[in-house]
Amino acid sequence: MKSLLFYFIPLVLFAIINNVFSVFSWPHYLVLLLAFLVFQLARTRYPKDAIPFIAKLTQAAFYILTVATIFRDQYLNPLIINVLLGVTLGFVIVEIMQTKKKPV
C-alpha cells in the first residue's frame, strides 16, 4: 500500500501545479522534478529484471506528462495537461489492478 503513494502523490502534485498556477517559476519546476523522482521510486515494487509491460507503459505515460508539463507555459494549454493526467491515472489504475497480489 505504501508503494501506491509513489504513484498518487506525484499525480496530485502535477494536478495542483497545473491547475493553480498560470505561469511556472523555478520553485514549481523543482516540485515537478521531485514529484518525477518520487514516481520513479514506484518501480522499486518490482525486481529489476521483471518489470511488467503495463508498468513500463505507465512510466512512459508519466514521462510524456512530465515533458508536456514542463513545456506547458510556452506551447500547451493546461487542458491538454489535464487530459494527460487522466490518461496517466488510467494507466496507474490498470497497473495496480493487473499487478495486485492474488489470494492463495
Coordinates of C-alpha atoms in Angstrom, one line a residue, residues 2-95:
K2 CA 2.8 2.4 0.8
S3 CA 4.3 1.9 -2.7
L4 CA 1.0 3.1 -4.2
L5 CA 1.7 6.6 -2.7
F6 CA 4.6 6.8 -5.0
Y7 CA 2.0 6.9 -7.8
F8 CA -0.7 9.1 -6.4
I9 CA 1.3 11.8 -4.6
P10 CA 3.2 12.9 -7.8
L11 CA 0.0 12.9 -9.8
V12 CA -1.7 15.1 -7.2
L13 CA 1.2 17.5 -7.2
F14 CA 1.2 17.7 -11.0
A15 CA -2.6 18.4 -11.0
I16 CA -2.3 21.1 -8.3
I17 CA 0.6 22.9 -10.0
N18 CA -1.1 22.6 -13.4
N19 CA -4.5 23.9 -12.3
V20 CA -3.4 26.5 -9.7
F21 CA -0.5 28.3 -11.3
S22 CA -0.8 30.0 -14.6
V23 CA 2.9 30.7 -15.0
F24 CA 5.7 28.5 -13.6
S25 CA 8.8 29.7 -11.9
W26 CA 11.8 27.8 -10.6
P27 CA 10.1 26.5 -7.3
H28 CA 7.3 25.0 -9.4
Y29 CA 9.9 23.2 -11.6
L30 CA 11.7 22.0 -8.5
V31 CA 8.5 20.5 -7.1
L32 CA 7.8 18.8 -10.5
L33 CA 11.3 17.4 -10.5
L34 CA 10.9 16.0 -7.0
A35 CA 7.5 14.6 -7.9
F36 CA 9.0 12.9 -11.0
L37 CA 11.7 11.3 -8.9
V38 CA 9.1 10.0 -6.4
F39 CA 7.1 8.5 -9.3
Q40 CA 10.3 6.7 -10.3
L41 CA 10.5 5.1 -6.9
A42 CA 7.3 3.2 -7.7
R43 CA 9.5 0.9 -9.9
T44 CA 11.0 -0.5 -6.7
R45 CA 7.9 -2.6 -6.3
Y46 CA 9.3 -5.0 -8.9
P47 CA 12.5 -6.9 -9.3
K48 CA 14.9 -5.2 -11.7
D49 CA 14.6 -7.9 -14.4
A50 CA 10.9 -8.5 -14.1
I51 CA 9.1 -5.2 -14.6
P52 CA 5.7 -5.9 -16.2
F53 CA 4.8 -4.4 -19.5
I54 CA 2.0 -2.3 -18.0
A55 CA 4.4 -0.8 -15.6
K56 CA 6.6 0.3 -18.5
L57 CA 3.6 1.8 -20.2
T58 CA 2.8 3.7 -17.0
Q59 CA 6.3 5.1 -16.8
A60 CA 6.2 6.1 -20.4
A61 CA 2.9 7.9 -19.9
F62 CA 4.4 9.7 -16.9
Y63 CA 7.5 10.7 -18.9
I64 CA 5.2 12.2 -21.6
L65 CA 3.2 14.0 -18.9
T66 CA 6.3 15.4 -17.3
V67 CA 7.7 16.8 -20.6
A68 CA 4.4 18.2 -21.6
T69 CA 4.0 19.9 -18.2
I70 CA 7.5 21.4 -18.5
F71 CA 6.7 23.0 -21.9
R72 CA 3.1 24.0 -20.9
D73 CA 4.0 27.7 -20.5
Q74 CA 5.3 28.1 -24.0
Y75 CA 3.4 25.6 -26.2
L76 CA 0.5 23.8 -24.5
N77 CA -2.9 24.5 -22.9
P78 CA -3.5 23.4 -19.3
L79 CA -6.4 21.4 -20.5
I80 CA -4.1 19.2 -22.5
I81 CA -2.1 18.5 -19.4
N82 CA -5.3 17.6 -17.5
V83 CA -6.1 15.1 -20.3
L84 CA -2.6 13.6 -20.0
L85 CA -3.0 13.4 -16.2
G86 CA -6.2 11.4 -16.7
V87 CA -4.5 9.1 -19.2
T88 CA -1.6 8.5 -16.8
L89 CA -4.0 7.9 -13.9
G90 CA -5.8 5.4 -16.1
F91 CA -2.5 3.6 -16.7
V92 CA -1.8 3.6 -13.0
I93 CA -5.1 2.1 -12.1
V94 CA -4.8 -0.6 -14.7
E95 CA -1.3 -1.4 -13.5

